[in-house]
Coordinates of C-alpha atoms in Angstrom, one line a residue:
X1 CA -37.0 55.3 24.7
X2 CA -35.5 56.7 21.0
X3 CA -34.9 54.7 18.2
X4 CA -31.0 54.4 19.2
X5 CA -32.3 53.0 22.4
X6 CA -34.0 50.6 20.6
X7 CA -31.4 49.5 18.4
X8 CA -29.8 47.6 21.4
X9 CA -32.9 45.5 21.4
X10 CA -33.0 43.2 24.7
X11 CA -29.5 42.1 24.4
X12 CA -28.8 39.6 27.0
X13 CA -26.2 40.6 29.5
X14 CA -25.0 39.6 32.5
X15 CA -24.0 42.0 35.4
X16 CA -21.7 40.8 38.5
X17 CA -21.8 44.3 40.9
X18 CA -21.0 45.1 44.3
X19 CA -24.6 46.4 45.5
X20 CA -23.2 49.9 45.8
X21 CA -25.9 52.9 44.7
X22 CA -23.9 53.7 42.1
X23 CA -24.1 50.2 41.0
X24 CA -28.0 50.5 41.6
X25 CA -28.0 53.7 39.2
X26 CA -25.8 52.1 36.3
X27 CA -28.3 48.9 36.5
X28 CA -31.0 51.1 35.6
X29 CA -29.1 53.0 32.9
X30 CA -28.3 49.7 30.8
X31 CA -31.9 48.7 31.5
X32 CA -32.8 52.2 30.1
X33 CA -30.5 51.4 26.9
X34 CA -32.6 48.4 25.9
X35 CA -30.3 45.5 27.2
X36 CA -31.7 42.5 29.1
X37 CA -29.8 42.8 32.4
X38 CA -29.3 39.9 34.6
X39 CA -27.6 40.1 37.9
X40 CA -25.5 36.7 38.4
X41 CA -23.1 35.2 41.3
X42 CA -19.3 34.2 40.5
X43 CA -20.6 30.3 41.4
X44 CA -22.6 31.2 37.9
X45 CA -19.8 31.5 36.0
X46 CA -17.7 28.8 37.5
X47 CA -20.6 26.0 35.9
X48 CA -20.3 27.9 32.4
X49 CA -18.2 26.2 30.1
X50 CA -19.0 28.6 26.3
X51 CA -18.7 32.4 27.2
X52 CA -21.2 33.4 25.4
X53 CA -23.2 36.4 26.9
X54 CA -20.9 39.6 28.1
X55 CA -20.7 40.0 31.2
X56 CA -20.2 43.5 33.0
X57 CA -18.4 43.9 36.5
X58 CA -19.2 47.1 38.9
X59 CA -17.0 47.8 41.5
X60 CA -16.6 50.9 43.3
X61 CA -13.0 52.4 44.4
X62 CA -13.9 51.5 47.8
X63 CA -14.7 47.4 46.9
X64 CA -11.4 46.8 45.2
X65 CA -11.3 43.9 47.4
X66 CA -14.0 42.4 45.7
X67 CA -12.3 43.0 42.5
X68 CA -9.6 40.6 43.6
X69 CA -12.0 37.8 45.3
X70 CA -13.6 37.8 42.0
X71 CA -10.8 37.7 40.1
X72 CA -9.1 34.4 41.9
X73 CA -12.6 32.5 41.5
X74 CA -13.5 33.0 38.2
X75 CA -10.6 34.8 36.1
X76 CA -10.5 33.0 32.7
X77 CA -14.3 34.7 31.9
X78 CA -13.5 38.0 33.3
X79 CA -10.3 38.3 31.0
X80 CA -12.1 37.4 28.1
X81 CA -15.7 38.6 28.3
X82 CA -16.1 40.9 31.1
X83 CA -16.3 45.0 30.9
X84 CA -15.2 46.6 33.9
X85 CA -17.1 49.9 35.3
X86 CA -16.0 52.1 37.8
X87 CA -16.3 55.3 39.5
X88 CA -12.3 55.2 40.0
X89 CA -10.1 56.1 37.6
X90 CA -7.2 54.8 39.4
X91 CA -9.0 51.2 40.1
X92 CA -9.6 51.0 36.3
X93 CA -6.0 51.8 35.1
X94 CA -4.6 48.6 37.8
X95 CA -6.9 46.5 36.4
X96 CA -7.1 47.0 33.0
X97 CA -5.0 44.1 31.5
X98 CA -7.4 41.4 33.5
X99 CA -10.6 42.7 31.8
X100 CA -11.4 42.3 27.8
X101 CA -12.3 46.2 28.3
X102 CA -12.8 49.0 30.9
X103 CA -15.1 52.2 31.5
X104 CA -15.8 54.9 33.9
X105 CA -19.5 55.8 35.1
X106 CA -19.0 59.3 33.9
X107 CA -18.7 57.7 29.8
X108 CA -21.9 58.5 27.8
X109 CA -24.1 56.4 26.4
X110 CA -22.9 55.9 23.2
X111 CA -19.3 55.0 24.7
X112 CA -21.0 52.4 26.5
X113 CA -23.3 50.6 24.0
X114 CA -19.5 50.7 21.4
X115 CA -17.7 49.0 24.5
X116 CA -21.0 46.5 24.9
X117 CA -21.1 45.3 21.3
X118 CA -17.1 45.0 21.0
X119 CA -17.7 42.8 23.9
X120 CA -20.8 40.7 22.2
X121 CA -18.8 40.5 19.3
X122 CA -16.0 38.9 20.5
X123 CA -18.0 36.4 22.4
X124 CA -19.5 35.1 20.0
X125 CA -16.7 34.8 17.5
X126 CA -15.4 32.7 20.4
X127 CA -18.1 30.8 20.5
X128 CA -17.8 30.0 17.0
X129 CA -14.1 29.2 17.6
X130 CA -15.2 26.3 20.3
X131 CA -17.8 25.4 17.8
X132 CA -15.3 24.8 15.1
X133 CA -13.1 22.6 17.7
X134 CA -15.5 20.0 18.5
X135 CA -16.5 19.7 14.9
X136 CA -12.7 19.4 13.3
X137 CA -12.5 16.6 16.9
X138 CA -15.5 14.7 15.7
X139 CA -14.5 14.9 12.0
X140 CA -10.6 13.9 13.5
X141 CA -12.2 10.9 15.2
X142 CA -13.6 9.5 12.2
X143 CA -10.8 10.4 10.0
X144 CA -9.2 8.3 12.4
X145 CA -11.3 5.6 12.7
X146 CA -11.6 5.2 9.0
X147 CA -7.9 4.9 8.7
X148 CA -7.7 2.4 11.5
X149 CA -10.4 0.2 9.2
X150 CA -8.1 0.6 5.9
X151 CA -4.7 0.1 7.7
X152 CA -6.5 -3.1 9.2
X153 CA -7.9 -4.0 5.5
X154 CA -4.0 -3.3 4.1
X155 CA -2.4 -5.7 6.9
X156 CA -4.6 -8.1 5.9
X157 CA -3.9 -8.0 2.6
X158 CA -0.7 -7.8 2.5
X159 CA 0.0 -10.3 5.6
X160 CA 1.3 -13.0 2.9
X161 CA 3.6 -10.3 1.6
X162 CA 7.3 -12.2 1.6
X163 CA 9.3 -9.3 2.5
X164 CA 11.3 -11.6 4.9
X165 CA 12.8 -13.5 1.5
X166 CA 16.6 -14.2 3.1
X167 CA 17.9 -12.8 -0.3
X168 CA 16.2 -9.6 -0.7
X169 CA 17.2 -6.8 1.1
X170 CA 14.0 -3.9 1.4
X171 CA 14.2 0.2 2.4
X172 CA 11.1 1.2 2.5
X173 CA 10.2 4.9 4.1
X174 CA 6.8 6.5 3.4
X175 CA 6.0 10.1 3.6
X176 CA 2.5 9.2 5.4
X177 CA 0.8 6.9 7.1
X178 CA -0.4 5.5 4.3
X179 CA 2.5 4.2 1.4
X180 CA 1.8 5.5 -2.3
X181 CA 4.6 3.2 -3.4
X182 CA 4.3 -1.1 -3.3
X183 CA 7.2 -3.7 -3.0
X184 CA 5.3 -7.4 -3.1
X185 CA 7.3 -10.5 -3.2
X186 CA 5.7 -14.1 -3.5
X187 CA 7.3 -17.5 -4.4
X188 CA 5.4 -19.5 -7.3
X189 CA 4.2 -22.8 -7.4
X190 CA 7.3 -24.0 -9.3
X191 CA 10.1 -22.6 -7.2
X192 CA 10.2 -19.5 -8.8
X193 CA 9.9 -16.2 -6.7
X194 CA 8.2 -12.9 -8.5
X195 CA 8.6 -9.4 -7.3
X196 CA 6.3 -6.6 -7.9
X197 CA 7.9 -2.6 -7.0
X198 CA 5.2 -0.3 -7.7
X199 CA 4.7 3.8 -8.0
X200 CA 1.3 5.1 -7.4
X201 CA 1.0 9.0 -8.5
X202 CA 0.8 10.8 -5.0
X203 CA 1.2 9.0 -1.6
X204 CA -0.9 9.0 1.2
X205 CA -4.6 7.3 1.3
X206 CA -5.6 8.3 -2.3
X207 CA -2.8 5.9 -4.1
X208 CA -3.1 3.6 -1.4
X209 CA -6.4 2.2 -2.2
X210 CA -5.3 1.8 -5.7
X211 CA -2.2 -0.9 -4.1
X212 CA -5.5 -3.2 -2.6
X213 CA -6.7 -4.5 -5.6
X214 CA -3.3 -4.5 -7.2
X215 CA -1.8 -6.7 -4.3
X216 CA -5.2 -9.1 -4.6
X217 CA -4.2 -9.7 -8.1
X218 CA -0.5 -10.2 -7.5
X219 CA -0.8 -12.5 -4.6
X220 CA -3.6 -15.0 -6.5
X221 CA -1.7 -15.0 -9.8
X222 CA 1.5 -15.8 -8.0
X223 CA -0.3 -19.0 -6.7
X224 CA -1.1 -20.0 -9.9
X225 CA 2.3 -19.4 -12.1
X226 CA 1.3 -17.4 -14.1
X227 CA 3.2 -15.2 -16.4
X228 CA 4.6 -12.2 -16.2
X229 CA 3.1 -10.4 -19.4
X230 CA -0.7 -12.2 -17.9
X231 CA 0.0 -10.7 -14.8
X232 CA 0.8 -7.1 -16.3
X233 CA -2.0 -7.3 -18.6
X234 CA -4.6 -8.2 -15.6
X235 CA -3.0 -5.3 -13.6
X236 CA -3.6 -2.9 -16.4
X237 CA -6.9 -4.1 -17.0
X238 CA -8.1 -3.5 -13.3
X239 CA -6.4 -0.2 -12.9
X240 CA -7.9 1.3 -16.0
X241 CA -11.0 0.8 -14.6
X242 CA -10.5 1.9 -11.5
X243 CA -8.5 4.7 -11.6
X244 CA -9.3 8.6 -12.2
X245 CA -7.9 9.7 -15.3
X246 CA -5.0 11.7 -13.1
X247 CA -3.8 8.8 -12.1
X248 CA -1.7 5.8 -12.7
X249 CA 0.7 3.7 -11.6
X250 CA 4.3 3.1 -12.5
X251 CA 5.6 -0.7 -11.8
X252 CA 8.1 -3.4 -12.5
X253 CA 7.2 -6.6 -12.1
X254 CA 10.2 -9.2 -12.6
X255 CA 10.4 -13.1 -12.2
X256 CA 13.4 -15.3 -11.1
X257 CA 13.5 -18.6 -12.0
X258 CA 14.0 -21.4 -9.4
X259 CA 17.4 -21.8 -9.7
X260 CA 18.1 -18.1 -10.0
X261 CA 19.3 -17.9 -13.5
X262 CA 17.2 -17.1 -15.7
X263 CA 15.1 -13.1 -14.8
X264 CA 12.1 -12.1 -17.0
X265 CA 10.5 -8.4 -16.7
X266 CA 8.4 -5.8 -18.0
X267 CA 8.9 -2.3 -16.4
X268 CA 6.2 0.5 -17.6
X269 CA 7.4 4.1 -16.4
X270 CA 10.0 2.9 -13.6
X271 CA 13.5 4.0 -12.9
X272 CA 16.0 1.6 -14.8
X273 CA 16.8 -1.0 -12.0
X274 CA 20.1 -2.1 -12.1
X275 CA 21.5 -5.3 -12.8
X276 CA 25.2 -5.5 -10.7
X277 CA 28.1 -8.6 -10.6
X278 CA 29.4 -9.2 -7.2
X279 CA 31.9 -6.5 -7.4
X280 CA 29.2 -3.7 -7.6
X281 CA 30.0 -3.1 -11.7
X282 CA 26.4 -2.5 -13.5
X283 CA 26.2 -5.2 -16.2
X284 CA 22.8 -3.7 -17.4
X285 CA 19.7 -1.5 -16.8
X286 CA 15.8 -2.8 -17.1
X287 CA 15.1 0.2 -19.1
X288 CA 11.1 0.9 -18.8
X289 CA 10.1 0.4 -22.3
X290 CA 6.4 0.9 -21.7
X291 CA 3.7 3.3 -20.3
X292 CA 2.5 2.8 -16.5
X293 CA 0.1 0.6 -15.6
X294 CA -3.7 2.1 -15.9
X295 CA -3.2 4.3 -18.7
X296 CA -4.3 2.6 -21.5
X297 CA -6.9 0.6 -22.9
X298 CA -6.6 -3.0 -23.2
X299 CA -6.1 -2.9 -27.0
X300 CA -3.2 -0.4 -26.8
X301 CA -1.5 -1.9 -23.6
X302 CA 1.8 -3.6 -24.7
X303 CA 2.4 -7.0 -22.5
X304 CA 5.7 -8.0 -23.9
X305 CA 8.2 -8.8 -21.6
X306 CA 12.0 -9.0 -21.5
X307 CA 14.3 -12.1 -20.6
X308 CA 18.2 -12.9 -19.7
X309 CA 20.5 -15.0 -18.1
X310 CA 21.6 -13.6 -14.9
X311 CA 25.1 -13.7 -14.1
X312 CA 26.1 -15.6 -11.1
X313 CA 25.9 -14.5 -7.7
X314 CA 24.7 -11.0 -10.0
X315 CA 22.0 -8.5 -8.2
X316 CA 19.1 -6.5 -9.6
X317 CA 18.3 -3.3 -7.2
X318 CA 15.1 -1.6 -7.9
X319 CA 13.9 1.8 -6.6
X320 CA 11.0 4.2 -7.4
X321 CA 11.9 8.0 -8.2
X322 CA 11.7 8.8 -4.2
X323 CA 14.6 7.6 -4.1
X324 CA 16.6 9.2 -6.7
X325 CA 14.4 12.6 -6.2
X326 CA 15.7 12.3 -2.1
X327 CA 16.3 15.8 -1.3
X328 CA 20.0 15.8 1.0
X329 CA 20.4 18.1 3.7
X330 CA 22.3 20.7 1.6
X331 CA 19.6 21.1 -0.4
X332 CA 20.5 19.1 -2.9
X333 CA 18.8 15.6 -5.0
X334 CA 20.8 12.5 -5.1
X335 CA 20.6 12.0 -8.1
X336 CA 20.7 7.8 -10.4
X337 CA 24.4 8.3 -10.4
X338 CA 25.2 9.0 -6.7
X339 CA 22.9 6.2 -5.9
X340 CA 24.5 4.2 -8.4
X341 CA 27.8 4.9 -7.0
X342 CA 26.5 4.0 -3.6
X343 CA 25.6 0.6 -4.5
X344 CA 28.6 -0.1 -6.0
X345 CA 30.3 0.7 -2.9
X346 CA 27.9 -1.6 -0.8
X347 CA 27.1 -4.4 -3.0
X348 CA 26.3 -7.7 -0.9
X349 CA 24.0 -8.3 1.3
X350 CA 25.6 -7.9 4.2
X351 CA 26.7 -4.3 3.7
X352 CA 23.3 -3.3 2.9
X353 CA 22.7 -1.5 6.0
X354 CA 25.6 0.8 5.3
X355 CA 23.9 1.8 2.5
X356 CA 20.3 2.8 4.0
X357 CA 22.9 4.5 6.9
X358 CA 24.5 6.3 3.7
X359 CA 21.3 7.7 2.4
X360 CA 19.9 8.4 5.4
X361 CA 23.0 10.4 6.2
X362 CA 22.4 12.3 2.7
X363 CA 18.6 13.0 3.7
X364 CA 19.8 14.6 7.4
X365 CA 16.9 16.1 9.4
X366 CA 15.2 17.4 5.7
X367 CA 11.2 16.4 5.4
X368 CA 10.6 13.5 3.0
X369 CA 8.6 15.1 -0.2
X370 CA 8.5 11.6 -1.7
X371 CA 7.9 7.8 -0.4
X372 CA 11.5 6.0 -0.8
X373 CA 11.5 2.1 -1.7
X374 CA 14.3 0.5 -2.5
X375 CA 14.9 -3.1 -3.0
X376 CA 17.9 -5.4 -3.8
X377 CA 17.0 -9.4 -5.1
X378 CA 19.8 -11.6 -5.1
X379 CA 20.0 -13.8 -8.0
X380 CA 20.4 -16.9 -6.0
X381 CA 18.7 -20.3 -6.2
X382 CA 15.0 -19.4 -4.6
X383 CA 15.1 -22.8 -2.0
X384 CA 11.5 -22.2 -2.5
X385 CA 11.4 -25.9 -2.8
X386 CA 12.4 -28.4 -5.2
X387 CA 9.6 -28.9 -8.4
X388 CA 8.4 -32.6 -8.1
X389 CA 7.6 -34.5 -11.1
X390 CA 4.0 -34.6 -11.5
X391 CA 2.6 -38.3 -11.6
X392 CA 1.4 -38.2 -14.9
X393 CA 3.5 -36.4 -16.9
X394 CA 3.0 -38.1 -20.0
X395 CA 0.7 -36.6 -22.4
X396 CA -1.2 -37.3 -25.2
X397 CA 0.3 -36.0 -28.8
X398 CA -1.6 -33.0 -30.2
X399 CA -1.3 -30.6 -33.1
X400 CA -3.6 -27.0 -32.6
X401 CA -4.1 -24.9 -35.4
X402 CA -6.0 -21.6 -34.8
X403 CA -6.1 -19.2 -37.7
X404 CA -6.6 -15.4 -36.8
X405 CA -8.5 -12.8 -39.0
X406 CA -8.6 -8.6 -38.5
X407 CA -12.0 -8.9 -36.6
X408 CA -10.3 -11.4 -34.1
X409 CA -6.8 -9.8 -34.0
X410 CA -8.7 -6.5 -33.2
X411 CA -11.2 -8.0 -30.6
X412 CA -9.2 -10.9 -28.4
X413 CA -5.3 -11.1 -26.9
X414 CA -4.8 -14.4 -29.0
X415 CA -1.9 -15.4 -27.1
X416 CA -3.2 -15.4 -23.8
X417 CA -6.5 -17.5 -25.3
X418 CA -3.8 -20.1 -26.6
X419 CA -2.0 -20.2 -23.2
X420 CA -5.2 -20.6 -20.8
X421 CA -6.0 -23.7 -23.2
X422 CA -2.4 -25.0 -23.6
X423 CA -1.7 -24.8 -19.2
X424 CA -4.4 -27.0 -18.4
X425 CA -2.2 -29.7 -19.6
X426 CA 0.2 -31.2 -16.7
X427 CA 3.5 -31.0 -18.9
X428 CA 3.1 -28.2 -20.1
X429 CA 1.9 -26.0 -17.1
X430 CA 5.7 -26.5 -15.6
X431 CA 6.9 -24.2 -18.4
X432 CA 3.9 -21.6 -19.3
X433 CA 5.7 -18.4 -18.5
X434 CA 8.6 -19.3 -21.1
X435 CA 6.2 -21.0 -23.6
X436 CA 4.1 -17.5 -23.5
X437 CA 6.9 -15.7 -24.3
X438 CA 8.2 -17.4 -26.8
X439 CA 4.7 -17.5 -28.6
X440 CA 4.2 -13.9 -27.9
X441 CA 7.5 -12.9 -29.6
X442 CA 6.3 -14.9 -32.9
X443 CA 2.8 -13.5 -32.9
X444 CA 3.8 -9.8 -32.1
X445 CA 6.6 -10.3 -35.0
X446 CA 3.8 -11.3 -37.6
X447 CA 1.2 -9.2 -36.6
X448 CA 3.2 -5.9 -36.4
X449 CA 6.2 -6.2 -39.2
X450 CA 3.8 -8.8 -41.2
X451 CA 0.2 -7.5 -41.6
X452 CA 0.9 -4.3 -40.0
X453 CA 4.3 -3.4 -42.1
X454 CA 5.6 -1.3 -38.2
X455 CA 9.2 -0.4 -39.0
X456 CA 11.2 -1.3 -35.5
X457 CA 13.7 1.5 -36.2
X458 CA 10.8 4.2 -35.1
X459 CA 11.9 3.3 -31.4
X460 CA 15.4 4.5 -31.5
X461 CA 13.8 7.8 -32.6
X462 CA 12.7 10.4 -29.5
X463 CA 9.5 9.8 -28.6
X464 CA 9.6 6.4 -30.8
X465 CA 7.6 4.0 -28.7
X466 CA 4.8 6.3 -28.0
X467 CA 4.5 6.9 -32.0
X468 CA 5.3 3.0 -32.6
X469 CA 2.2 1.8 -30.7
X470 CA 0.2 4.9 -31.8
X471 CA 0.6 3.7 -35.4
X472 CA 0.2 0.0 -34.7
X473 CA -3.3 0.6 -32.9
X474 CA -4.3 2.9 -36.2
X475 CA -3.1 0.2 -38.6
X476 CA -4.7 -2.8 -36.5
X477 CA -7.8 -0.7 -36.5
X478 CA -7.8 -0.5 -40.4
X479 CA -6.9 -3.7 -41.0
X480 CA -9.0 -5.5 -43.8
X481 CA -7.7 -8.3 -44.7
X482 CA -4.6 -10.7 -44.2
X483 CA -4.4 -13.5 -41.2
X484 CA -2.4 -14.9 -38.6
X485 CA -2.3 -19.1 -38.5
X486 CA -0.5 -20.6 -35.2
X487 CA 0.4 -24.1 -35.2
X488 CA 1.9 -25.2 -31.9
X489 CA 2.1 -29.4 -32.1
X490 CA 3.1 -31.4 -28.8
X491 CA 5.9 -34.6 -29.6
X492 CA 4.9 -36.5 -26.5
X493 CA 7.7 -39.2 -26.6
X494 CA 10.5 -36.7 -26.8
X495 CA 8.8 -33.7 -25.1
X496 CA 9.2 -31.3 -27.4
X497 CA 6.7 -28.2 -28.2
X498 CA 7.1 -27.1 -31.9
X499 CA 5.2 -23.8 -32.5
X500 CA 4.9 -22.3 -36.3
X501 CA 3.4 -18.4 -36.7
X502 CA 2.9 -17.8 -40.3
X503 CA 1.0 -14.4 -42.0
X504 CA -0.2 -13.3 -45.0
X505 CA 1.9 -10.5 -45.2
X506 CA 4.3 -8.6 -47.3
X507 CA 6.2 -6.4 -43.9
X508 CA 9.7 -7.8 -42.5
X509 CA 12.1 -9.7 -44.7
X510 CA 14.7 -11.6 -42.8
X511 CA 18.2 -11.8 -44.6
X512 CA 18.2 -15.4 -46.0
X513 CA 22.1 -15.8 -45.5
X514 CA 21.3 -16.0 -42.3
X515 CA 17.4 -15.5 -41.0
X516 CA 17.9 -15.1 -37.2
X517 CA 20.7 -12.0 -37.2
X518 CA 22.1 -11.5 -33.7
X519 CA 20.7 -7.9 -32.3
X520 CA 23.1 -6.1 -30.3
X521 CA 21.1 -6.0 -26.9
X522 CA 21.9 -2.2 -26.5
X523 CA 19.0 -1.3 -28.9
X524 CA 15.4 -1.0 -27.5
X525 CA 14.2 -3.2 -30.0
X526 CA 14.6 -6.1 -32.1
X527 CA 15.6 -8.5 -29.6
X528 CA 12.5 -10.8 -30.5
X529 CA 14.7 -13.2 -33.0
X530 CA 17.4 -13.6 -31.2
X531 CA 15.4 -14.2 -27.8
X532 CA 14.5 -17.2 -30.0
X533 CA 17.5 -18.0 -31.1
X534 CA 18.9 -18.5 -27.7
X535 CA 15.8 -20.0 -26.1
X536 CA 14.8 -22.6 -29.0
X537 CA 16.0 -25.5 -30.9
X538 CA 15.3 -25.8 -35.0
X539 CA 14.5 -21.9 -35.7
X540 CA 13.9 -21.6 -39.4
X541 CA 12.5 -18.5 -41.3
X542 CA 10.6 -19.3 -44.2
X543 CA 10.9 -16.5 -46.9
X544 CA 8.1 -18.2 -49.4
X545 CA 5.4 -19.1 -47.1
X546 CA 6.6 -16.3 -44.5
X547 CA 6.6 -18.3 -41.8
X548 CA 8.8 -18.4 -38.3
X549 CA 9.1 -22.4 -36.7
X550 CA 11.2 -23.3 -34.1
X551 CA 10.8 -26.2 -31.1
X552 CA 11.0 -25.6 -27.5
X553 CA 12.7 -29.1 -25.4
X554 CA 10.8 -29.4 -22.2

């Protein structure tokens, strides 16, 4: 043999022929150009499930018969691995479109040996193709199997979720199997109900795992009445930690008092939910006033939250930006004010359905890009149960003074030190999410316009709030000297809490014609005194010794 005889170098191949002489001679010649011939039966093929090896078929003009015996038992290798030879020209043009390729007896060598490797090529490309199948199956399987284990995780977690609250009313579409956006609802141990909408970046799995520990926190500081600012400030703290740096998580978290009156929030990057009377008229908008949860460190992460009286039989409807971002079916997004417009139109409870039919009637057949959660709370009396007096809910008289210097006001949340001391006492536990706001309005007032000298003005500005805390965190980091002292004395007898936060400081001046000036509530700040104001009893500024006092009637 040459070298190109060589070159084919004991290629397997399989031969299925009719025992004719010429069959015999063209045996020999493929034997003579270096391939390994073996000569199979159709049963053979039937028991082969990879077509792997090329397989050539000989039939002679006068076996055509054969052809088509062959070509009912076994036609699925034959189309796409055979090569059929012939000493008919005429047999070879017929059958042509059942065989991967054809070729005459009379072709040379080289024609051969192209039509041979064409063949071995394409077999094993298939090959590689079945190959490829069962791995993307197995990998499929345990993709599958994995999300089985976290969808189970997920329903037990969220099985005490209260979505079934008679006065809320939920829409909640994801774009995957697995939800990138969060609605949790939970009563409190007082009668009071809080709700938690949150925004993960993405959807699917990814941002899903972020909602576990998220919901875990939610549900066991629900059980324990804790605040809202607490509960934002342990959210943040477990998401920083957790989360890649391209992530985060936008939320509102709000709290309705037992008999449905009184609302307090904090919203960090959502959509303004809507406040709305009976009518469907917007009375306000829980502008977010803060970053998203997960961003920031604990020293920069701003807790302060925002409370008001809700108007009777008044609604707040809260929705993530898949919602608002819904793309209709003439290509269009719906945009805050066409959704506003649609709750207007629909705005009791039993009308809600015609307003998921309107939206979904906007959407059409068009692909969600974006999870949609919306969710309407009636501001209604929770019937969560009435709050029994506890048997012993006289306490003893007390009078805590705690006096803060820069290496503490840098290194601890003060407030939230004060209130894990002050809610171990039975009277006082009853009222710890309006006691911690009250006390974190005074603090954050003397720490910020006292020692820091922050100018509230800077948030009306574009951009404001980022630059307001941006400066705060540089001028608490600086800070030398100056302190903090909190007073907060208990009157048993007539239960009343009277909390004093004076500084050392030379930053706000209140007007002394009259220290508490009413703040219109359409500016994004300033609404600290006047929260006081309306909350408190006895609310005296003094100039001298630049201190703020007021009492609190439990």
């Amino acid at each position: 043999m040459n070298s190109r005889t060589n070159s084919a170098a004991a290629a397997p191949l399989w031969v299925l022929q009719d025992g004719s002489a010429n069959a015999q001679a063209l045996l020999q010649r493929l034997q003579q150009l270096g391939y390994h011939v073996e000569v199979i039966q159709p049963a053979q093929l039937l028991t082969t499930e990879v077509t792997v090896v090329p397989l050539v078929v000989i039939v002679n003009e006068t076996r055509e018969a054969l052809l088509s015996e062959w070509w009912q038992q076994v036609s699925s290798y034959l189309r796409n691995s055979a090569l059929l030879v012939s000493d008919s020209q005429a047999l070879v043009q017929n059958h042509a479109h059942k065989f991967a390729y054809v070729a005459s007896y009379h072709d040379v060598d080289d024609v051969l040996r192209l039509k041979i490797q064409l063949l071995t090529n394409q077999s094993c490309y298939r090959q590689q193709i079945v190959e490829l199948k069962q791995a993307l199956s197995w990998h499929k399987a345990r993709v599958d199997r994995e999300h089985q284990l976290v969808e189970h995780i997920f329903q037990n977690a969220l099985s005490r979720n209260y979505l079934d609250y008679p006065h809320v009313n939920t829409y909640l579409t994801p774009v995957s199997k697995f939800n990138g956006d969060l609605c949790l609802i939970a009563p409190g141990p007082l009668g009071n109900l809080y709700m938690l909408m949150a925004d993960f970046t993405g959807h699917g799995l990814a941002p899903a795992t972020g909602a576990l520990p998220l919901s875990q926190a939610f549900f066991a500081m629900s059980d324990r009445g804790v605040s809202v600012a607490e509960m934002v400030t342990e959210f943040n703290f477990r998401l920083n930690r957790l989360l890649p740096n391209d992530m985060f998580c936008a939320a509102i978290l709000l709290e309705l008092s037992a008999n449905g009156e009184r609302v307090t929030y904090w919203n960090g990057g959502m959509p303004a939910a809507l406040v709305c009377d009976q009518a469907g008229t917007v009375l306000r908008r829980l502008d977010p006033q803060h970053m998203a949860l997960g961003v920031l460190d604990d020293d920069d992460f701003d807790s302060r939250v925002t409370t008001f009286r809700a108007a009777p039989h008044s609604s707040i409807a809260m929705f993530t930006d898949g919602v608002i971002e819904l793309l209709g079916h003439q290509q269009e997004f719906l945009g805050a004010d066409a959704l506003e417009k649609m709750l207007s139109q629909y705005p009791n409870t039993e009308r809600f359905n015609e307003l998921v039919n309107e939206l979904e009637h906007f959407r059409g057949e068009t692909p969600l890009r974006d999870d949609l959660s919306l969710a309407i709370l009636y501001c209604r009396p929770t019937g969560l149960g009435e709050v029994k007096p506890e048997p012993d809910m006289q306490s003893l008289p007390f009078k805590l003074t705690s006096e803060l210097h820069p290496e503490q006001l840098r290194s601890i949340d003060p407030v939230s030190n004060l209130m894990a001391a002050l809610s171990q006492l039975p009277l006082l536990r009853r009222h710890r999410t309006t006691i911690y706001l009250l006390l974190a309005e005074a603090f954050n007032n003397a720490l910020e316009h006292g020692l820091l000298g922050l100018d509230s003005a800077l948030k009306s500005q574009p951009e404001g709030f980022a630059e307001y805390y941006q400066q705060r965190a540089d001028r608490l980091n600086a800070l030398q000297h100056g302190c903090i002292l909190v007073t907060i004395e208990l009157q048993a007898s007539t239960k009343q809490l009277k909390i004093t936060v004076a500084d050392s400081g030379d930053g706000f001046i209140a007007p002394p014609s009259e220290p508490c000036v009413r703040v219109a509530t359409e500016q994004s700040y300033g609404r600290g005194l006047e929260l006081l104001r309306q909350m408190t009893t006895d609310l005296q500024w003094n100039q001298a010794q630049r201190e703020v006092s007021f009492t609190y009637s439990m």
